[in-house]
PDB file of C-alpha atoms and ligand atoms in Angstrom:
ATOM      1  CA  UNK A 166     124.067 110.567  82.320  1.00  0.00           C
ATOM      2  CA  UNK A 167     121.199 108.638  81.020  1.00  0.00           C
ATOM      3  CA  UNK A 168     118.935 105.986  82.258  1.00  0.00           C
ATOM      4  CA  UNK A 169     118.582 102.631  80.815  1.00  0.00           C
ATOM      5  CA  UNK A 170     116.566  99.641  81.639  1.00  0.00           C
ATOM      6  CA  UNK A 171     116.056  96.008  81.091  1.00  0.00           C
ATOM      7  CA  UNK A 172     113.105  93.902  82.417  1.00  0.00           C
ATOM      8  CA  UNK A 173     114.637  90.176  83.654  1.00  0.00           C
ATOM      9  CA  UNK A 174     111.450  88.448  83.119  1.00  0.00           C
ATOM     10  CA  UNK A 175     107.941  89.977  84.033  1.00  0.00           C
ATOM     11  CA  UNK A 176     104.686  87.601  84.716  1.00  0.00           C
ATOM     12  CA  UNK A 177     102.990  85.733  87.401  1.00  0.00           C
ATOM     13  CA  UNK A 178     105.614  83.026  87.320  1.00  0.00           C
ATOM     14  CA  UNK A 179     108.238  85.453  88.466  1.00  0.00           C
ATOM     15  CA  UNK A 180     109.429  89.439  88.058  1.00  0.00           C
ATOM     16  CA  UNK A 181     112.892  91.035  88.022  1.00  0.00           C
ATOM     17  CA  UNK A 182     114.268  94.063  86.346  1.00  0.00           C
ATOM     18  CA  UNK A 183     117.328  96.145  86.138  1.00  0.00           C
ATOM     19  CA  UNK A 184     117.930  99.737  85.754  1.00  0.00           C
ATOM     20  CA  UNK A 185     121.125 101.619  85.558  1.00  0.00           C
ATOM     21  CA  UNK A 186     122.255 104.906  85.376  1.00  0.00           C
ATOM     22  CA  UNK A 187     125.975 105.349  85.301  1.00  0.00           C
ATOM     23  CA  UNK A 188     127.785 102.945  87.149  1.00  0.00           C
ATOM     24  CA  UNK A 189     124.940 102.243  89.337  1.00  0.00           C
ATOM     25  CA  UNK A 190     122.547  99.111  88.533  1.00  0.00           C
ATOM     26  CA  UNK A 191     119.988  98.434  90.862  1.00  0.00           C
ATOM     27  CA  UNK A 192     117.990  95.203  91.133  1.00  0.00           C
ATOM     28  CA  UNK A 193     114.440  95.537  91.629  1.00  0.00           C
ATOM     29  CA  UNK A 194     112.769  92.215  93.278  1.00  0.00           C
ATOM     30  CA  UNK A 195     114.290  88.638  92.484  1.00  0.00           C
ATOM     31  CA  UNK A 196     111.152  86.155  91.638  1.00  0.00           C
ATOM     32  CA  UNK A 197     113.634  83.478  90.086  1.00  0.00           C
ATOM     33  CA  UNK A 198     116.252  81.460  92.093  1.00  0.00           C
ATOM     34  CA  UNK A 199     119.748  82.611  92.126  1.00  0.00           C
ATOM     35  CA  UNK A 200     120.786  80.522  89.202  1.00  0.00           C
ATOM     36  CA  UNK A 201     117.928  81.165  86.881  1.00  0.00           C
ATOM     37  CA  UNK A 202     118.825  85.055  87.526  1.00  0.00           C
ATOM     38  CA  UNK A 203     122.642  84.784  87.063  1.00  0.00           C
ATOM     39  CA  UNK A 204     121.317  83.267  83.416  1.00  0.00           C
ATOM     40  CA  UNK A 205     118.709  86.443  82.784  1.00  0.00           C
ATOM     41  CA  UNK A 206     121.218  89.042  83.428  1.00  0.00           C
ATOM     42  CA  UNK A 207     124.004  87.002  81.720  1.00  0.00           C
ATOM     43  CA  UNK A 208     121.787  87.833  78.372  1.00  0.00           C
ATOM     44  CA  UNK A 209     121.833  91.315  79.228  1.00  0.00           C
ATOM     45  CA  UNK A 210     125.975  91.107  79.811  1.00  0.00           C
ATOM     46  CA  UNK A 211     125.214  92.149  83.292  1.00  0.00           C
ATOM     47  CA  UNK A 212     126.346  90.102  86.522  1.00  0.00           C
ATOM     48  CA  UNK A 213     125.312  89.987  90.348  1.00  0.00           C
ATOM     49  CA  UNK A 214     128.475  91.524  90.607  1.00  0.00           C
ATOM     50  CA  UNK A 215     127.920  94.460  88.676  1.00  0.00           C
ATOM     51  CA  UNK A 216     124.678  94.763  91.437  1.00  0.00           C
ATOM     52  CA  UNK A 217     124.752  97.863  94.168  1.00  0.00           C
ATOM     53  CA  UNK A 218     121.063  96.993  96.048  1.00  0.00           C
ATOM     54  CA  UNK A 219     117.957  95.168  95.683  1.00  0.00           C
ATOM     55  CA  UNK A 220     115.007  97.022  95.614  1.00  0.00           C
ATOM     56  CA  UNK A 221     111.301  94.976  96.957  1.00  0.00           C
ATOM     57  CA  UNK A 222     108.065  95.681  95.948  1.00  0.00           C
ATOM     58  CA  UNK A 223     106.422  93.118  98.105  1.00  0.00           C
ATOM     59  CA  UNK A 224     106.986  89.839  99.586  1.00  0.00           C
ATOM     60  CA  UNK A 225     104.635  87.450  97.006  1.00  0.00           C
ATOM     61  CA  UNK A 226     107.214  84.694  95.892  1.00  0.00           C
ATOM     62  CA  UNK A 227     107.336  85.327  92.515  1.00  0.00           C
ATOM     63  CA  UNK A 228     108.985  88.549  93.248  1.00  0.00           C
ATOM     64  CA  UNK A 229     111.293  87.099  96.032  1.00  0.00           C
ATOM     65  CA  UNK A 230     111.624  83.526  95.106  1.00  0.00           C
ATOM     66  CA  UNK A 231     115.465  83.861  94.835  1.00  0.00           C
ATOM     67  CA  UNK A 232     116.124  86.914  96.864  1.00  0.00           C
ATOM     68  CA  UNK A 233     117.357  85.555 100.053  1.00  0.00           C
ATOM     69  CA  UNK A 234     119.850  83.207  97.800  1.00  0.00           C
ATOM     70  CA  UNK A 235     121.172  85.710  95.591  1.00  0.00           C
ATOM     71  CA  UNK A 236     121.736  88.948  97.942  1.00  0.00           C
ATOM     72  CA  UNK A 237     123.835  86.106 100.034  1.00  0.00           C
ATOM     73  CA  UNK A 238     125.766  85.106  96.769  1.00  0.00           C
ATOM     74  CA  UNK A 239     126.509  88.944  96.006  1.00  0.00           C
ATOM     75  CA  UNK A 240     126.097  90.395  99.830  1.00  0.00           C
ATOM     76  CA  UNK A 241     123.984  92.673  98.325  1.00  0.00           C
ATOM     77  CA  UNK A 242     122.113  95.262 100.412  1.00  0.00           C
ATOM     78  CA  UNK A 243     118.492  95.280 100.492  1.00  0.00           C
ATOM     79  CA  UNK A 244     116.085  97.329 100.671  1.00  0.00           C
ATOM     80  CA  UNK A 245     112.250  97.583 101.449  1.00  0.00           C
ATOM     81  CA  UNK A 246     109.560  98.725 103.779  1.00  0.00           C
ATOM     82  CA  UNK A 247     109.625  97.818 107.543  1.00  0.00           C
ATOM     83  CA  UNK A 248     105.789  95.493 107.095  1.00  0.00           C
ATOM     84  CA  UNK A 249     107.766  93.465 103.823  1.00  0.00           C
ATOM     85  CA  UNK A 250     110.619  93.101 106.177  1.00  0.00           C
ATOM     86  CA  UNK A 251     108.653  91.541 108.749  1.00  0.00           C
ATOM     87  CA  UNK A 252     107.576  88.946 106.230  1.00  0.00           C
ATOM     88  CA  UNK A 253     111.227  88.970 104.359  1.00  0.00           C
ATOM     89  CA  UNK A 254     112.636  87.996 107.734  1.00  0.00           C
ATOM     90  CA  UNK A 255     110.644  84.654 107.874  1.00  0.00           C
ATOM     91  CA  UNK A 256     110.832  84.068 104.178  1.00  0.00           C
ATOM     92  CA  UNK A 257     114.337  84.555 102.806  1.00  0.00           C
ATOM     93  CA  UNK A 258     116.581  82.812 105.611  1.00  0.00           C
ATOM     94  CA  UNK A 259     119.524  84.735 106.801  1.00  0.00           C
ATOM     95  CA  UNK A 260     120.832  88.467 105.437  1.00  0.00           C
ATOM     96  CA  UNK A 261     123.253  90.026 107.252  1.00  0.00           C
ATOM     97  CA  UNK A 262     122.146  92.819 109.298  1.00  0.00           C
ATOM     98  CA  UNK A 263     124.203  95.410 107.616  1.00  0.00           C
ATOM     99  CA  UNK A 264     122.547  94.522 104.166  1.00  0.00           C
ATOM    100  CA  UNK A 265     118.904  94.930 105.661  1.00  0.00           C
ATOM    101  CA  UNK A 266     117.755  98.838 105.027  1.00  0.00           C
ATOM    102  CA  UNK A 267     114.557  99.966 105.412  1.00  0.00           C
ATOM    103  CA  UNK A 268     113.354 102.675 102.810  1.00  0.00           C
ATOM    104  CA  UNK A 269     109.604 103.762 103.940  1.00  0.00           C
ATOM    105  CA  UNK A 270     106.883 103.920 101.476  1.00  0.00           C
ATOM    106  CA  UNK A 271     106.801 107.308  99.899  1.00  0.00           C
ATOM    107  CA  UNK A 272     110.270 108.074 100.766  1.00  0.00           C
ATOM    108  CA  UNK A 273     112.848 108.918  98.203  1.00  0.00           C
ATOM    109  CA  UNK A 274     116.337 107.146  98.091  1.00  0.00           C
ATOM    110  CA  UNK A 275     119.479 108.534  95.954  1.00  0.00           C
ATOM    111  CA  UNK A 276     121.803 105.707  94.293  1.00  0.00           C
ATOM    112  CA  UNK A 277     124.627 107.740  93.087  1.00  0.00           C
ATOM    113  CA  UNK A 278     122.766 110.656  90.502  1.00  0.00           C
ATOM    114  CA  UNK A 279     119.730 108.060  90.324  1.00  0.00           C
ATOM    115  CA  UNK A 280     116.761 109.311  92.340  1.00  0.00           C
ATOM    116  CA  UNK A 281     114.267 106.191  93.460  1.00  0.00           C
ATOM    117  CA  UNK A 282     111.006 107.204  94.466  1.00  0.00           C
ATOM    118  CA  UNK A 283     108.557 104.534  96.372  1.00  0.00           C
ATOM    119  CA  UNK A 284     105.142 104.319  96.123  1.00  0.00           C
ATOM    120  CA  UNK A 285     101.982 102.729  97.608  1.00  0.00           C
ATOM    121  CA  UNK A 286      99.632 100.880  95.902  1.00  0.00           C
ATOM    122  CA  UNK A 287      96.542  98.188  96.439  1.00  0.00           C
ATOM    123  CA  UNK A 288      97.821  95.104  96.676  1.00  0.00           C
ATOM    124  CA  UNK A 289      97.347  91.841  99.224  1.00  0.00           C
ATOM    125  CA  UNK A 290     100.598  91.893 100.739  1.00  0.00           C
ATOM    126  CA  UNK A 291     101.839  93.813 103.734  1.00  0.00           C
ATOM    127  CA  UNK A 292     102.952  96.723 102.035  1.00  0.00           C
ATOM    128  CA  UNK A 293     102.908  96.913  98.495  1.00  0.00           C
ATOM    129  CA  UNK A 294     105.013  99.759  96.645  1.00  0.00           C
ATOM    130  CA  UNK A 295     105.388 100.389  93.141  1.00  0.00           C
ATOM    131  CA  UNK A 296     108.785 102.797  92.010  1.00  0.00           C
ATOM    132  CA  UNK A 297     109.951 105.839  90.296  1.00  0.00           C
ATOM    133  CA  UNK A 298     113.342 106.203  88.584  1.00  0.00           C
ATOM    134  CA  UNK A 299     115.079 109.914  88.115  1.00  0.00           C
ATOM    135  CA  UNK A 300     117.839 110.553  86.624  1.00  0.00           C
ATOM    136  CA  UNK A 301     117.890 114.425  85.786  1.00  0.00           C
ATOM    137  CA  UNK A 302     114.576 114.557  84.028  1.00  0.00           C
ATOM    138  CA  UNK A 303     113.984 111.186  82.869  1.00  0.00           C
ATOM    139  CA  UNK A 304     111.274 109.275  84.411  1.00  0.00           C
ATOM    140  CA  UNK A 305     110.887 105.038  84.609  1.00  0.00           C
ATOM    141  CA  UNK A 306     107.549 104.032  86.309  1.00  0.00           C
ATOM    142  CA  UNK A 307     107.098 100.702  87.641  1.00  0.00           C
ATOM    143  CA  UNK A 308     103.413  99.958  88.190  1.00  0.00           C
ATOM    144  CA  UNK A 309     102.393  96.190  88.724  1.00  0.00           C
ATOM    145  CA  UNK A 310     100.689  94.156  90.997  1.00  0.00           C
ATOM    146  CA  UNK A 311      98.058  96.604  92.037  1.00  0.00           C
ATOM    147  CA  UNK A 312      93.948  96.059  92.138  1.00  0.00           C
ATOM    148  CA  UNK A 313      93.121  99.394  91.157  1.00  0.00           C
ATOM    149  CA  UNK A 314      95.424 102.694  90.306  1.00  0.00           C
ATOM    150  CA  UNK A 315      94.714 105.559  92.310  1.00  0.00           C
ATOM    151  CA  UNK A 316      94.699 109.154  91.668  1.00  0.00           C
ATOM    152  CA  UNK A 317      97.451 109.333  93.732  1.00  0.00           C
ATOM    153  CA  UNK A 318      99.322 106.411  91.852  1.00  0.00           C
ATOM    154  CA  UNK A 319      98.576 107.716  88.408  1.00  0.00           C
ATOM    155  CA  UNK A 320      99.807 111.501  89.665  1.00  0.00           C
ATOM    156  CA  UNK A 321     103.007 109.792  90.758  1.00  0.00           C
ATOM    157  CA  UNK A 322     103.720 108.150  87.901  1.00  0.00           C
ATOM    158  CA  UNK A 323     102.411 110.399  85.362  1.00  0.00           C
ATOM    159  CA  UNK A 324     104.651 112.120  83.061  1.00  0.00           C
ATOM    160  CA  UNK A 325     107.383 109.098  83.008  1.00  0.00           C
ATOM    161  CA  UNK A 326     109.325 108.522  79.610  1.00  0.00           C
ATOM    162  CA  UNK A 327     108.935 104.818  79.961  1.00  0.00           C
ATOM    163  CA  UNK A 328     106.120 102.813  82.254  1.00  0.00           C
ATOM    164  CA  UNK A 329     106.513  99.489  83.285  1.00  0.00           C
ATOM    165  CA  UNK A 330     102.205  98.700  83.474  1.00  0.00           C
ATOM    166  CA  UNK A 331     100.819  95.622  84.425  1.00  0.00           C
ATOM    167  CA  UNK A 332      98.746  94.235  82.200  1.00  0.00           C
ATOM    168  CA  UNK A 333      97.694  90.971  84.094  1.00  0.00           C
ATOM    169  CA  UNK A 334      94.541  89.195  82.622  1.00  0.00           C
ATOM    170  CA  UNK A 335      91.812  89.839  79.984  1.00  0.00           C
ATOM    171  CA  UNK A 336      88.582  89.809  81.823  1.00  0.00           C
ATOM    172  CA  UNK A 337      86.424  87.599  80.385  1.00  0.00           C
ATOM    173  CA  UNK A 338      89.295  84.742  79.860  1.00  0.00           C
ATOM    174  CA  UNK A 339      89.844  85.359  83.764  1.00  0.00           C
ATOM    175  CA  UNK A 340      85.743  84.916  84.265  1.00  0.00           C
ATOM    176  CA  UNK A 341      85.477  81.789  81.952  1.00  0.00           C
ATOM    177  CA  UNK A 342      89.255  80.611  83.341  1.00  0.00           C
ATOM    178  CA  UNK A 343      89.041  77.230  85.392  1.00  0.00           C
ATOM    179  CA  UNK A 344      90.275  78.784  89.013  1.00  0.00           C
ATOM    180  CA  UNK A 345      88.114  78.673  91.917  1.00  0.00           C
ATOM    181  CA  UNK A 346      85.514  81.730  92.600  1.00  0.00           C
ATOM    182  CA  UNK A 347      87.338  82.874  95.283  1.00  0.00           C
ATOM    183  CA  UNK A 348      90.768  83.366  93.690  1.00  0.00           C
ATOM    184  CA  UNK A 349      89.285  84.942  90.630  1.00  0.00           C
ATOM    185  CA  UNK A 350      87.696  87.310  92.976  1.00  0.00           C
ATOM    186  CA  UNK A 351      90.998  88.208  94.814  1.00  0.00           C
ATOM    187  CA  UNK A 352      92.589  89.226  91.040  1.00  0.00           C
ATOM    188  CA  UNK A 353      89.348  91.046  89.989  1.00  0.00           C
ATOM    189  CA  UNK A 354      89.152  92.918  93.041  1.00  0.00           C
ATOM    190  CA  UNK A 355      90.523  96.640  94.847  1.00  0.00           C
ATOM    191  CA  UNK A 356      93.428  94.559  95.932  1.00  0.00           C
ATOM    192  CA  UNK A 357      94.457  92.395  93.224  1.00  0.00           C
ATOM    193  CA  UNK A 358      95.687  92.592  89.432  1.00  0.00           C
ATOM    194  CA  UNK A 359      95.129  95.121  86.661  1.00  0.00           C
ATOM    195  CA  UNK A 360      93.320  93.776  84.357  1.00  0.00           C
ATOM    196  CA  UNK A 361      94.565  94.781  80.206  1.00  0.00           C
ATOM    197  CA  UNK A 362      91.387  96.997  80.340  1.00  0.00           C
ATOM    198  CA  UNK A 363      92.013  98.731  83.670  1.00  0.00           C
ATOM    199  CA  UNK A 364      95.399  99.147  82.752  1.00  0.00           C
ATOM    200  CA  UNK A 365      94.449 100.832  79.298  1.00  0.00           C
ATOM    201  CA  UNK A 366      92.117 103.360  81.330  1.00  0.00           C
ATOM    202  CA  UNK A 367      94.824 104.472  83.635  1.00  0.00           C
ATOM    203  CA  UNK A 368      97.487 104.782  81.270  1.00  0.00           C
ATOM    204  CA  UNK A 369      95.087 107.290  79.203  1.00  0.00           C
ATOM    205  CA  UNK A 370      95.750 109.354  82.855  1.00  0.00           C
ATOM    206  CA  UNK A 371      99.063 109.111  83.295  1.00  0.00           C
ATOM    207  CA  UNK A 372     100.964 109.351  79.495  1.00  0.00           C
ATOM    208  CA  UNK A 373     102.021 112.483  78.595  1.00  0.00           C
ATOM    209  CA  UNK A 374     103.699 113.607  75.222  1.00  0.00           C
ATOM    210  CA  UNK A 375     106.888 112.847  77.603  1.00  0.00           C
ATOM    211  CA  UNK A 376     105.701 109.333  77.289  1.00  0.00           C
ATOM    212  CA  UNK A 377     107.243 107.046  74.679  1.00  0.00           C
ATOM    213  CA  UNK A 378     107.319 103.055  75.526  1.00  0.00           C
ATOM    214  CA  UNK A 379     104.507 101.123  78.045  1.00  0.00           C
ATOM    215  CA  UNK A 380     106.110  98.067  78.545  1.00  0.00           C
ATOM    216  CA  UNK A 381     103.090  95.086  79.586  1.00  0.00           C
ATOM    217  CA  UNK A 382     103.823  93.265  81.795  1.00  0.00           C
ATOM    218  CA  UNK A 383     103.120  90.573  84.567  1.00  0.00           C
ATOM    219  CA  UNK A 384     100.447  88.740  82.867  1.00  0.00           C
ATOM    220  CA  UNK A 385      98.748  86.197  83.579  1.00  0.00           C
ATOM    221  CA  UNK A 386     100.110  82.537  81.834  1.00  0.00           C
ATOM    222  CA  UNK A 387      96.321  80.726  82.072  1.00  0.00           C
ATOM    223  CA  UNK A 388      94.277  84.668  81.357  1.00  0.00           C
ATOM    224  CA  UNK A 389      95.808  87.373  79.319  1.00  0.00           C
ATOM    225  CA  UNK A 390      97.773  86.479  75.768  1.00  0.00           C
ATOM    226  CA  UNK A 391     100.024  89.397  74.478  1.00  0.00           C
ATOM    227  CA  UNK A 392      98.636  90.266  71.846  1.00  0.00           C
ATOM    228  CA  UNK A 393      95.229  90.596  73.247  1.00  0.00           C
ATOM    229  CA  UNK A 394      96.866  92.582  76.072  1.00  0.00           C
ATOM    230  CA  UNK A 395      98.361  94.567  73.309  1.00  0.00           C
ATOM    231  CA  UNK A 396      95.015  95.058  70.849  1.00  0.00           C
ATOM    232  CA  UNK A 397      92.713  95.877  74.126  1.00  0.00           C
ATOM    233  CA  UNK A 398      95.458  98.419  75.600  1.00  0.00           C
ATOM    234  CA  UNK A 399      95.292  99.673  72.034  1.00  0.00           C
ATOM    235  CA  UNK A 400      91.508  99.847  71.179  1.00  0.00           C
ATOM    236  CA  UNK A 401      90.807 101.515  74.824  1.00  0.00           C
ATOM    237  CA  UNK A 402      93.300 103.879  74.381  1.00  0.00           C
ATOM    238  CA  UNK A 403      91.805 105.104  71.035  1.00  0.00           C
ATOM    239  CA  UNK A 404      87.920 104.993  72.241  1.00  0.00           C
ATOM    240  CA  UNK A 405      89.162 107.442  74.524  1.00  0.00           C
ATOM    241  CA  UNK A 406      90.675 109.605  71.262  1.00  0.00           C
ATOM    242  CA  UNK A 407      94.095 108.896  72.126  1.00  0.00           C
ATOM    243  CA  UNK A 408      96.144 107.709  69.131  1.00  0.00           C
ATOM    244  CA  UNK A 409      99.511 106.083  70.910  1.00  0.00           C
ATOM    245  CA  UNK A 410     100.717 105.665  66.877  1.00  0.00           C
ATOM    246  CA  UNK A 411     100.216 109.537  65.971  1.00  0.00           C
ATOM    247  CA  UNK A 412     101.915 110.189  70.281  1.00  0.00           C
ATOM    248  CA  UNK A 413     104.668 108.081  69.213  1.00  0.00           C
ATOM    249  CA  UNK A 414     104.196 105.680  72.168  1.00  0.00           C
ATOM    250  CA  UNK A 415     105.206 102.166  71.662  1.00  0.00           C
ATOM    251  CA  UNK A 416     103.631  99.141  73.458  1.00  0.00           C
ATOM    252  CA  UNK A 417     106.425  96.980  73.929  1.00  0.00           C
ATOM    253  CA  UNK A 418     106.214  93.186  75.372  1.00  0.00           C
ATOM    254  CA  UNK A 419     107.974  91.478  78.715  1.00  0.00           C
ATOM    255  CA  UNK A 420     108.496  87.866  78.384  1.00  0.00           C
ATOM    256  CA  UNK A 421     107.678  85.307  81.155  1.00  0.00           C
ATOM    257  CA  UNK A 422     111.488  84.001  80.487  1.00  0.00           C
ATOM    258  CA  UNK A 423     113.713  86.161  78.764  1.00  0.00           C
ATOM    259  CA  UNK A 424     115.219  89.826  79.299  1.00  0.00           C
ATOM    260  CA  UNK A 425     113.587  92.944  77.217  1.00  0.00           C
ATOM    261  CA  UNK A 426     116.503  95.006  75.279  1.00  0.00           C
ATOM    262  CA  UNK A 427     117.978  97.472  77.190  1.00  0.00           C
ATOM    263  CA  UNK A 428     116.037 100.682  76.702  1.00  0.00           C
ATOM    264  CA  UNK A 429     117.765 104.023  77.112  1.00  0.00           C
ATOM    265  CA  UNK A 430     115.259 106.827  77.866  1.00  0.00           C
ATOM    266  CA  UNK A 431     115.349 109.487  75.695  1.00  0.00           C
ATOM    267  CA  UNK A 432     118.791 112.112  76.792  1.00  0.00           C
ATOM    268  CA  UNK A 433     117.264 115.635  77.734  1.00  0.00           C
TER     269      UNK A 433
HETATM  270 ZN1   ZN B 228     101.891  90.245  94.227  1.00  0.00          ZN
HETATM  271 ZN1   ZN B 229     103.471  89.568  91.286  1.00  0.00          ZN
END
C-alpha cells in the first residue's frame, strides 16, 4: 500500500492537510471553517465523509479555526494531547465524548497499516507536536510551527521521503516588517517560527538520499514570498555543499488557499 498526501492550504492564515494510505485518510488540524474545508478537499475529490480522525498539532486558530464545526458535521473522532485538550475544550464548543481521544506526545498511533508518530516541538501553545507518517517504509514529516528544531526533532524526522518544513518568514523582511517589537520577537524567538534560513539549516540535518520533495510551507503573508523562501532554502542548502538538484530533491510550494497535488511517496 502506498502513502499519498495533499496539503489543504498551509500559511499563517490557516493549515490543513490530508494523508491517506489505503482506505484510511486522516485529517491533520482544520484552520478554515467547515465550509471553506468542504471546498479544499472537494478539489482534491475527497469529502469529510471519506474522513476517519482529526489529528491536532496545537490549539492556535489557524490550525483549529473550523475544527469544532466540522468534526460535528462528520462526527469525526479527534485526537490530540491532554494540555491541547484542555484548551480545545474551551475553544471548539461541544464534541461528543466518544470522539475526544487523547494520543500523548511521543506516542505512536496505528490507523489501519498507517503508523502516526507524534512529536514535540518549541512552540507557544500548550503542547505543540509535529507528526510522522509510516506506511511500511515510507516516511511523511510534518514540521511547522516550531522556534527552533532540535536534535531530537531533526532525528525524528530525518530520513522521511517527503517533509512538510515550515518555512515562515525571511528575516530581514520580518525585522524591517511593520509589527510591533514584541510580536516580531515572539516569531524570531526559541518558541516561535522557522525562519526560510533556519529551516534551510535543519533540513541540511535531516534529508537523506531517502529524501525527495520539502514541501514550504506556513509562511508568513506580510514576511516571507515563495520564491525567496525557495532561492534562500536553495542557496543555504548549497553553501553547505549540498546540491538538492544533483540529490534529486524537489522544493515544492503550499498555497495560502488552494490544495497541493496529491503526492504519492515513492513504493518500496
Ligand atoms: Zn502556532
Ligand atoms: Zn500555525
Amino acid at each position: 500500500m502506498g502513502l499519498r498526501f495533499t496539503v489543504l492550504s498551509s500559511g499563517s492564515t490557516g493549515n490543513a492537510m490530508v494523508v491517506q494510505s489505503g482506505d484510511v485518510n486522516l485529517l491533520v488540524d482544520v484552520g478554515f471553517s467547515a465550509k471553506k474545508m468542504d471546498q479544499l478537499m472537494k478539489e482534491r475529490e475527497i469529502s469529510g465523509s471519506d474522513i476517519d480522525a482529526i489529528l491536532v498539532t496545537h490549539e492556535h486558530s489557524d490550525h483549529i479555526k473550523g475544527l469544532g464545526a466540522f468534526a460535528r458535521k462528520y462526527d469525526l473522532p479527534i485526537y490530540a494531547n491532554e494540555k491541547t485538550w484542555e484548551e480545545l475544550n474551551r475553544q471548539i464548543g461541544e464534541i461528543a465524548e466518544e470522539n475526544k481521544h487523547v494520543m500523548e506526545t511521543g506516542s505512536f498511533r496505528d490507523f489501519g497499516t498507517l503508523k502516526v508518530e507524534s512529536f514535540g516541538i518549541s512552540h507557544d501553545a500548550a503542547e505543540p507536536v509535529g507528526f510522522c507518517f509510516h506506511e511500511g517504509e515510507q516516511k511523511l514529516a510534518l514540521a511547522t510551527d516550531l522556534g527552533y528544531m532540535s536534535s531530537k526533532v531533526k532525528e525524528t524526522i530525518s530520513d522521511a521521503d517527503a517533509i512538510v518544513l515550515e518555512t515562515n518568514h525571511d528575516v530581514e523582511m520580518l525585522r524591517m516588517g511593520h509589527y510591533p517589537w514584541n510580536i516580531k520577537r515572539r516569531i524570531l524567538g526559541d518558541k516561535g517560527h522557522l525562519s526560510n534560513e533556519a529551516a534551510a539549516e535543519a533540513l541540511c540535518d535531516v534529508m537523506t538520499s531517502k529524501t525527495k520533495s520539502v514541501y514550504m510551507a506556513h509562511l508568513s503573508r506580510d514576511h516571507n514570498l515563495m520564491d525567496l523562501a525557495r532561492l534562500t532554502v536553495n542557496n543555504i542548502v548549497e553553501e553547505r555543499g549540498v546540491s538538492l538538484k544533483e540529490q534529486k530533491v524537489q522544493l515544492v510550494d503550499t498555497y495560502f488557499d488552494r490544495p497541493t497535488k496529491w503526492d504519492a511517496l515513492d513504493p518500496e
